[in-house]
């Protein structure tokens, strides 16, 4: 466990092992909030992610996982968040970015306005990507893209609108959902999916921060497909093969590689 200071007297504890004393309370916080939404992986899946190493290439990919436990100056819990760095080595050699999945971010509602979300979304995740790039011996200028999954925009749904606005305010852009029908793989167990005889990919929206390219308002479908392929590879390490297979089928509905995809800095029209 590493301990870092950051603005406003907050301390960040980076959990990198499942036997860390803070793993259990950190996981419990995330599972209590996200589990009821079917947006949280099992403890076994999260524990296995601590074994990922950026310099261990398997099937063309390497990965790094970190879980952050943030406390205030009185050691009271301020926030918990986790993120995964995914490197597709062949794609990165051809200019694509290292992808950082912003998995879950929980902020204590009694600790607002202290730069916590920005710290998780920007500083910690970017530092993890830079560490992975160095460990994997990639070119130092390899681009980095941070990506989050979000429930689709729905006018009148105040909670969804608020969450999207938080990401927009913190410098991420919304991948135009009219162009990219992104779906997260089904989180149910292989047994449950087999009993149902099908998986049910979950429609979500993607939000991205292309580090040092934040002002660019467009990219192409090839880059978005690269990002999604990295996410699906990450999920494949703990989810049902059928869930991953069905999620990959949704890529067939994406635009052709060269087509432009808008990156929105506002809510969809």
CSV table of C-alpha atoms in Angstrom, one decimal:
chain,number,residue,atom,x,y,z
A,1,UNK,CA,0.0,0.0,0.0
A,2,UNK,CA,1.3,3.4,-0.9
A,3,UNK,CA,0.2,6.6,0.9
A,4,UNK,CA,0.1,9.9,-1.0
A,5,UNK,CA,-0.8,13.4,0.0
A,6,UNK,CA,-2.9,15.6,-2.3
A,7,UNK,CA,-4.6,19.0,-2.1
A,8,UNK,CA,-6.8,20.0,0.9
A,9,UNK,CA,-5.2,17.6,3.3
A,10,UNK,CA,-6.6,14.4,1.8
A,11,UNK,CA,-4.6,11.2,1.7
A,12,UNK,CA,-4.8,8.5,-0.9
A,13,UNK,CA,-4.1,4.9,-0.1
A,14,UNK,CA,-3.4,2.8,-3.2
A,15,UNK,CA,-4.5,-0.8,-2.5
A,16,UNK,CA,-2.5,-3.3,-4.7
A,17,UNK,CA,-3.1,-6.6,-2.9
A,18,UNK,CA,-6.2,-8.4,-1.7
A,19,UNK,CA,-4.6,-9.0,1.7
A,20,UNK,CA,-4.3,-5.2,2.3
A,21,UNK,CA,-6.3,-4.3,5.5
A,22,UNK,CA,-8.2,-1.7,3.6
A,23,UNK,CA,-9.3,-4.0,0.7
A,24,UNK,CA,-12.4,-5.3,2.6
A,25,UNK,CA,-13.8,-1.9,3.7
A,26,UNK,CA,-13.0,-0.4,0.2
A,27,UNK,CA,-14.8,-3.3,-1.6
A,28,UNK,CA,-17.7,-3.1,0.8
A,29,UNK,CA,-18.3,0.6,0.1
A,30,UNK,CA,-18.3,0.1,-3.7
A,31,UNK,CA,-20.4,-3.1,-3.5
A,32,UNK,CA,-23.0,-1.4,-1.2
A,33,UNK,CA,-23.5,1.4,-3.7
A,34,UNK,CA,-22.9,-0.2,-7.1
A,35,UNK,CA,-23.9,-3.8,-6.4
A,36,UNK,CA,-27.6,-2.9,-6.1
A,37,UNK,CA,-27.3,-1.4,-9.6
A,38,UNK,CA,-25.7,-4.6,-11.0
A,39,UNK,CA,-22.6,-2.5,-11.7
A,40,UNK,CA,-20.2,-4.2,-9.4
A,41,UNK,CA,-18.0,-7.3,-10.1
A,42,UNK,CA,-17.7,-10.0,-7.5
A,43,UNK,CA,-15.0,-9.8,-4.8
A,44,UNK,CA,-13.2,-12.8,-6.5
A,45,UNK,CA,-13.0,-10.9,-9.8
A,46,UNK,CA,-11.7,-7.8,-8.2
A,47,UNK,CA,-9.1,-9.8,-6.1
A,48,UNK,CA,-7.9,-11.5,-9.3
A,49,UNK,CA,-7.2,-8.1,-10.9
A,50,UNK,CA,-4.5,-7.4,-8.3
A,51,UNK,CA,-2.5,-10.1,-10.1
A,52,UNK,CA,-2.4,-8.1,-13.4
A,53,UNK,CA,1.1,-6.9,-14.3
A,54,UNK,CA,1.8,-4.3,-17.0
A,55,UNK,CA,4.9,-6.2,-18.2
A,56,UNK,CA,3.1,-9.6,-18.5
A,57,UNK,CA,1.7,-9.8,-22.0
A,58,UNK,CA,-1.0,-12.4,-22.5
A,59,UNK,CA,-2.9,-12.7,-25.8
A,60,UNK,CA,-1.4,-9.4,-26.9
A,61,UNK,CA,-2.6,-7.4,-23.8
A,62,UNK,CA,-1.2,-6.5,-20.4
A,63,UNK,CA,-3.1,-4.7,-17.6
A,64,UNK,CA,-2.7,-3.0,-14.2
A,65,UNK,CA,-5.4,-2.5,-11.6
A,66,UNK,CA,-5.5,-0.1,-8.6
A,67,UNK,CA,-8.0,0.6,-5.9
A,68,UNK,CA,-7.9,4.0,-4.2
A,69,UNK,CA,-9.1,4.7,-0.6
A,70,UNK,CA,-9.1,8.4,0.1
A,71,UNK,CA,-9.3,9.8,3.6
A,72,UNK,CA,-9.4,13.3,5.1
A,73,UNK,CA,-7.1,14.9,7.6
A,74,UNK,CA,-9.0,13.2,10.4
A,75,UNK,CA,-8.7,9.8,8.6
A,76,UNK,CA,-12.4,9.8,7.9
A,77,UNK,CA,-13.4,8.2,4.6
A,78,UNK,CA,-13.8,10.7,1.8
A,79,UNK,CA,-13.9,8.5,-1.4
A,80,UNK,CA,-13.2,5.1,-2.9
A,81,UNK,CA,-12.5,4.5,-6.6
A,82,UNK,CA,-10.9,1.9,-8.8
A,83,UNK,CA,-9.5,1.9,-12.3
A,84,UNK,CA,-7.8,-0.5,-14.7
A,85,UNK,CA,-5.1,0.2,-17.3
A,86,UNK,CA,-5.4,-1.9,-20.4
A,87,UNK,CA,-2.6,-2.1,-23.0
A,88,UNK,CA,-3.2,-3.6,-26.4
A,89,UNK,CA,0.5,-3.8,-27.4
A,90,UNK,CA,0.1,-4.1,-31.2
A,91,UNK,CA,-2.5,-1.3,-31.3
A,92,UNK,CA,-0.3,1.0,-29.2
A,93,UNK,CA,2.7,0.3,-31.5
A,94,UNK,CA,0.5,1.6,-34.3
A,95,UNK,CA,-0.4,4.8,-32.4
A,96,UNK,CA,-3.5,3.9,-30.4
A,97,UNK,CA,-3.8,4.9,-26.8
A,98,UNK,CA,-3.3,3.0,-23.5
A,99,UNK,CA,-6.8,2.8,-22.1
A,100,UNK,CA,-7.7,3.5,-18.5
A,101,UNK,CA,-11.1,2.3,-17.4
A,102,UNK,CA,-12.6,4.4,-14.6
A,103,UNK,CA,-14.5,1.6,-13.1
A,104,UNK,CA,-16.2,3.0,-10.0
A,105,UNK,CA,-16.1,6.3,-8.1
A,106,UNK,CA,-17.9,6.7,-4.8
A,107,UNK,CA,-17.6,10.0,-2.9
A,108,UNK,CA,-18.8,10.5,0.6
A,109,UNK,CA,-21.8,12.9,0.3
A,110,UNK,CA,-20.5,14.7,3.4
A,111,UNK,CA,-17.2,15.5,1.7
A,112,UNK,CA,-18.2,17.4,-1.5
A,113,UNK,CA,-16.3,20.1,-3.3
A,114,UNK,CA,-12.8,19.0,-2.4
A,115,UNK,CA,-11.5,18.1,-5.8
A,116,UNK,CA,-11.9,14.4,-5.0
A,117,UNK,CA,-13.5,13.4,-8.3
A,118,UNK,CA,-11.0,15.3,-10.3
A,119,UNK,CA,-8.2,13.6,-8.3
A,120,UNK,CA,-9.5,10.2,-9.1
A,121,UNK,CA,-10.4,10.9,-12.7
A,122,UNK,CA,-7.3,12.7,-13.6
A,123,UNK,CA,-4.3,12.5,-11.3
A,124,UNK,CA,-4.5,8.9,-10.0
A,125,UNK,CA,-5.6,7.3,-13.2
A,126,UNK,CA,-3.1,9.1,-15.4
A,127,UNK,CA,-0.3,8.3,-13.0
A,128,UNK,CA,-1.3,4.6,-13.2
A,129,UNK,CA,-1.2,4.8,-17.0
A,130,UNK,CA,2.2,6.4,-16.9
A,131,UNK,CA,3.5,3.7,-14.6
A,132,UNK,CA,2.1,1.0,-16.9
A,133,UNK,CA,3.7,2.6,-19.9
A,134,UNK,CA,7.0,2.7,-18.2
A,135,UNK,CA,6.7,-0.9,-16.8
A,136,UNK,CA,5.6,-2.2,-20.2
A,137,UNK,CA,8.5,-0.4,-21.8
A,138,UNK,CA,6.3,1.5,-24.3
A,139,UNK,CA,7.3,4.7,-25.9
A,140,UNK,CA,7.1,7.5,-23.3
A,141,UNK,CA,4.8,9.5,-25.6
A,142,UNK,CA,2.3,6.7,-25.9
A,143,UNK,CA,-1.1,8.5,-25.8
A,144,UNK,CA,-3.5,7.9,-22.8
A,145,UNK,CA,-7.3,7.8,-22.9
A,146,UNK,CA,-9.4,7.6,-19.8
A,147,UNK,CA,-12.9,6.1,-20.3
A,148,UNK,CA,-16.0,5.7,-18.1
A,149,UNK,CA,-19.3,4.0,-18.7
A,150,UNK,CA,-22.5,5.9,-17.9
A,151,UNK,CA,-26.1,5.1,-17.9
A,152,UNK,CA,-27.6,6.7,-21.0
A,153,UNK,CA,-28.9,10.2,-20.9
A,154,UNK,CA,-32.6,10.4,-20.2
A,155,UNK,CA,-34.3,13.8,-20.0
A,156,UNK,CA,-35.9,14.3,-16.7
A,157,UNK,CA,-33.9,11.6,-14.9
A,158,UNK,CA,-32.1,13.9,-12.5
A,159,UNK,CA,-29.6,11.3,-11.1
A,160,UNK,CA,-28.4,10.3,-14.6
A,161,UNK,CA,-28.1,13.9,-15.7
A,162,UNK,CA,-26.2,14.8,-12.6
A,163,UNK,CA,-23.7,12.0,-13.0
A,164,UNK,CA,-23.1,12.8,-16.7
A,165,UNK,CA,-22.6,16.5,-15.8
A,166,UNK,CA,-20.1,15.6,-13.1
A,167,UNK,CA,-18.0,13.8,-15.7
A,168,UNK,CA,-18.4,16.6,-18.2
A,169,UNK,CA,-17.4,19.2,-15.6
A,170,UNK,CA,-14.3,17.1,-14.8
A,171,UNK,CA,-13.1,17.2,-18.4
A,172,UNK,CA,-14.5,14.1,-20.0
A,173,UNK,CA,-16.5,14.1,-23.2
A,174,UNK,CA,-19.6,12.1,-24.1
A,175,UNK,CA,-19.1,9.8,-27.1
A,176,UNK,CA,-22.0,10.6,-29.3
A,177,UNK,CA,-24.6,7.8,-28.4
A,178,UNK,CA,-26.3,8.4,-31.7
A,179,UNK,CA,-23.2,7.0,-33.4
A,180,UNK,CA,-21.9,4.5,-30.9
A,181,UNK,CA,-24.5,2.0,-29.4
A,182,UNK,CA,-22.1,0.8,-26.7
A,183,UNK,CA,-23.1,-2.1,-24.5
A,184,UNK,CA,-21.5,-3.4,-21.3
A,185,UNK,CA,-21.3,-7.2,-21.1
A,186,UNK,CA,-23.8,-9.1,-18.9
A,187,UNK,CA,-22.4,-9.3,-15.4
A,188,UNK,CA,-24.4,-12.4,-14.5
A,189,UNK,CA,-22.7,-15.7,-13.8
A,190,UNK,CA,-22.1,-18.3,-16.5
A,191,UNK,CA,-24.7,-20.5,-14.7
A,192,UNK,CA,-27.3,-17.8,-14.7
A,193,UNK,CA,-26.7,-17.0,-18.4
A,194,UNK,CA,-26.8,-20.7,-19.3
A,195,UNK,CA,-30.1,-21.0,-17.5
A,196,UNK,CA,-31.5,-18.1,-19.5
A,197,UNK,CA,-30.0,-19.4,-22.7
A,198,UNK,CA,-28.7,-16.0,-23.6
A,199,UNK,CA,-26.9,-13.0,-22.2
A,200,UNK,CA,-28.2,-9.5,-22.1
A,201,UNK,CA,-25.6,-6.8,-22.9
A,202,UNK,CA,-26.4,-3.5,-21.1
A,203,UNK,CA,-26.8,-0.4,-23.2
A,204,UNK,CA,-24.6,2.4,-21.7
A,205,UNK,CA,-22.8,5.5,-22.9
A,206,UNK,CA,-19.1,6.0,-23.1
A,207,UNK,CA,-17.3,9.1,-21.7
A,208,UNK,CA,-13.6,9.8,-22.5
A,209,UNK,CA,-10.8,12.1,-21.7
A,210,UNK,CA,-8.1,11.8,-24.3
A,211,UNK,CA,-5.1,13.2,-22.3
A,212,UNK,CA,-3.5,16.2,-23.9
A,213,UNK,CA,-6.1,16.1,-26.6
A,214,UNK,CA,-9.1,17.2,-24.5
A,215,UNK,CA,-10.1,20.0,-26.9
A,216,UNK,CA,-10.6,17.8,-29.9
A,217,UNK,CA,-14.3,17.5,-30.6
A,218,UNK,CA,-14.2,14.4,-32.9
A,219,UNK,CA,-12.4,11.2,-33.4
A,220,UNK,CA,-13.0,8.2,-35.7
A,221,UNK,CA,-14.8,5.0,-35.2
A,222,UNK,CA,-11.6,3.0,-35.3
A,223,UNK,CA,-10.4,4.6,-32.1
A,224,UNK,CA,-13.7,4.0,-30.4
A,225,UNK,CA,-13.6,0.3,-31.4
A,226,UNK,CA,-10.1,0.1,-30.0
A,227,UNK,CA,-11.3,1.5,-26.7
A,228,UNK,CA,-14.2,-0.9,-26.6
A,229,UNK,CA,-12.0,-3.9,-27.5
A,230,UNK,CA,-9.8,-3.0,-24.5
A,231,UNK,CA,-12.8,-2.9,-22.2
A,232,UNK,CA,-14.1,-6.2,-23.5
A,233,UNK,CA,-10.7,-7.8,-23.0
A,234,UNK,CA,-10.6,-6.6,-19.4
A,235,UNK,CA,-14.1,-7.9,-18.7
A,236,UNK,CA,-13.3,-11.2,-20.3
A,237,UNK,CA,-10.9,-11.9,-17.4
A,238,UNK,CA,-13.8,-12.5,-15.0
A,239,UNK,CA,-17.1,-12.7,-16.9
A,240,UNK,CA,-18.9,-15.4,-18.8
A,241,UNK,CA,-17.5,-16.2,-22.3
A,242,UNK,CA,-21.0,-16.0,-23.6
A,243,UNK,CA,-21.4,-12.5,-22.2
A,244,UNK,CA,-18.2,-11.4,-23.9
A,245,UNK,CA,-19.2,-13.1,-27.2
A,246,UNK,CA,-22.6,-11.4,-27.3
A,247,UNK,CA,-21.0,-8.0,-26.4
A,248,UNK,CA,-18.5,-8.3,-29.2
A,249,UNK,CA,-21.4,-8.9,-31.6
A,250,UNK,CA,-22.6,-5.3,-30.9
A,251,UNK,CA,-19.4,-4.0,-32.6
A,252,UNK,CA,-21.0,-5.0,-35.9
A,253,UNK,CA,-23.4,-2.2,-35.5
A,254,UNK,CA,-20.7,0.5,-35.2
A,255,UNK,CA,-19.8,2.8,-38.0
A,256,UNK,CA,-16.9,2.0,-40.4
A,257,UNK,CA,-13.4,2.8,-39.1
A,258,UNK,CA,-13.0,6.1,-40.9
A,259,UNK,CA,-16.3,7.6,-40.0
A,260,UNK,CA,-16.2,10.6,-37.7
A,261,UNK,CA,-17.6,10.3,-34.1
A,262,UNK,CA,-18.5,13.4,-32.2
A,263,UNK,CA,-17.1,13.9,-28.6
A,264,UNK,CA,-19.7,16.0,-26.9
A,265,UNK,CA,-18.9,18.5,-24.1
A,266,UNK,CA,-22.6,18.9,-23.3
A,267,UNK,CA,-25.7,16.8,-22.8
A,268,UNK,CA,-27.1,15.3,-26.0
A,269,UNK,CA,-29.8,17.3,-27.8
